[in-house]
Amino acid sequence: MTDTDFDDVGPIDYLVVEFPADHPPDGSALPLLLDLVEANIIRVLDLVFVRKGADGSLAGIAVEDVGFTGTVDVTLFAEASSGLIDRGDLEQAGAVLEPGCAGAILVYENCWAAPFASALRREGAQLVASGRIPVQGILAALESLDGPTR
């Protein structure tokens, strides 16, 4: 890709999801992910599944071998590999997983934000900070608002 190919790219995010050892993933989230792709809200760049052994070792799992039971064609995600995730990224993701658990590492472009991000870049603006507020944090803040009234 050239620099001009990136002119229209939206922000790129990643997430790591842990599946408990006693509750393997059933695939029920995959149709929702596919809906986001088909609606052009996101573009999946990488989707990697891993398992962390009891000894802390990390092994990749082919999407077909994860054991999903839903009706979604998991092979649609088998080729989601841009090359952005390297061994160091896998090790960092593995560090947050509990031993015995499986995990999914998803790298995606926020297509919905691409026009806005492109306009900012054309103006010479640059992203200098970003973050996420965990749902638990929002719930705690809302509960504190419902506290004693004066």
Short mmCIF file of N, CA, C and O in Angstrom, two decimals, residues 15 38 44 54 95 103 108 146:
data_model
loop_
_atom_site.label_atom_id
_atom_site.label_comp_id
_atom_site.label_asym_id
_atom_site.label_seq_id
_atom_site.Cartn_x
_atom_site.Cartn_y
_atom_site.Cartn_z
N LEU A 15 -8.78 -5.61 19.70
CA LEU A 15 -9.28 -6.08 20.99
C LEU A 15 -8.86 -7.53 21.17
O LEU A 15 -8.61 -8.25 20.21
N GLU A 38 -20.72 -6.43 6.88
CA GLU A 38 -21.63 -6.26 5.74
C GLU A 38 -22.28 -4.88 5.72
O GLU A 38 -22.61 -4.36 4.66
N VAL A 44 -12.67 -6.21 8.98
CA VAL A 44 -11.78 -7.08 9.74
C VAL A 44 -10.46 -7.18 9.00
O VAL A 44 -10.42 -7.60 7.84
N ALA A 54 -1.75 -24.51 30.22
CA ALA A 54 -1.61 -24.42 31.68
C ALA A 54 -0.21 -23.98 32.07
O ALA A 54 -0.02 -23.33 33.10
N ALA A 95 -0.25 -12.69 27.23
CA ALA A 95 0.09 -12.30 28.61
C ALA A 95 -1.16 -11.93 29.41
O ALA A 95 -1.17 -12.07 30.63
N GLY A 103 -8.41 -17.44 23.33
CA GLY A 103 -8.59 -16.01 23.10
C GLY A 103 -8.71 -15.70 21.62
O GLY A 103 -8.29 -16.49 20.77
N TYR A 108 -9.34 -4.35 13.51
CA TYR A 108 -10.37 -3.91 12.57
C TYR A 108 -10.27 -2.42 12.29
O TYR A 108 -9.83 -1.64 13.12
N ASP A 146 -27.14 8.20 40.83
CA ASP A 146 -28.41 7.83 41.45
C ASP A 146 -28.33 7.81 42.97
O ASP A 146 -29.29 7.46 43.63
#
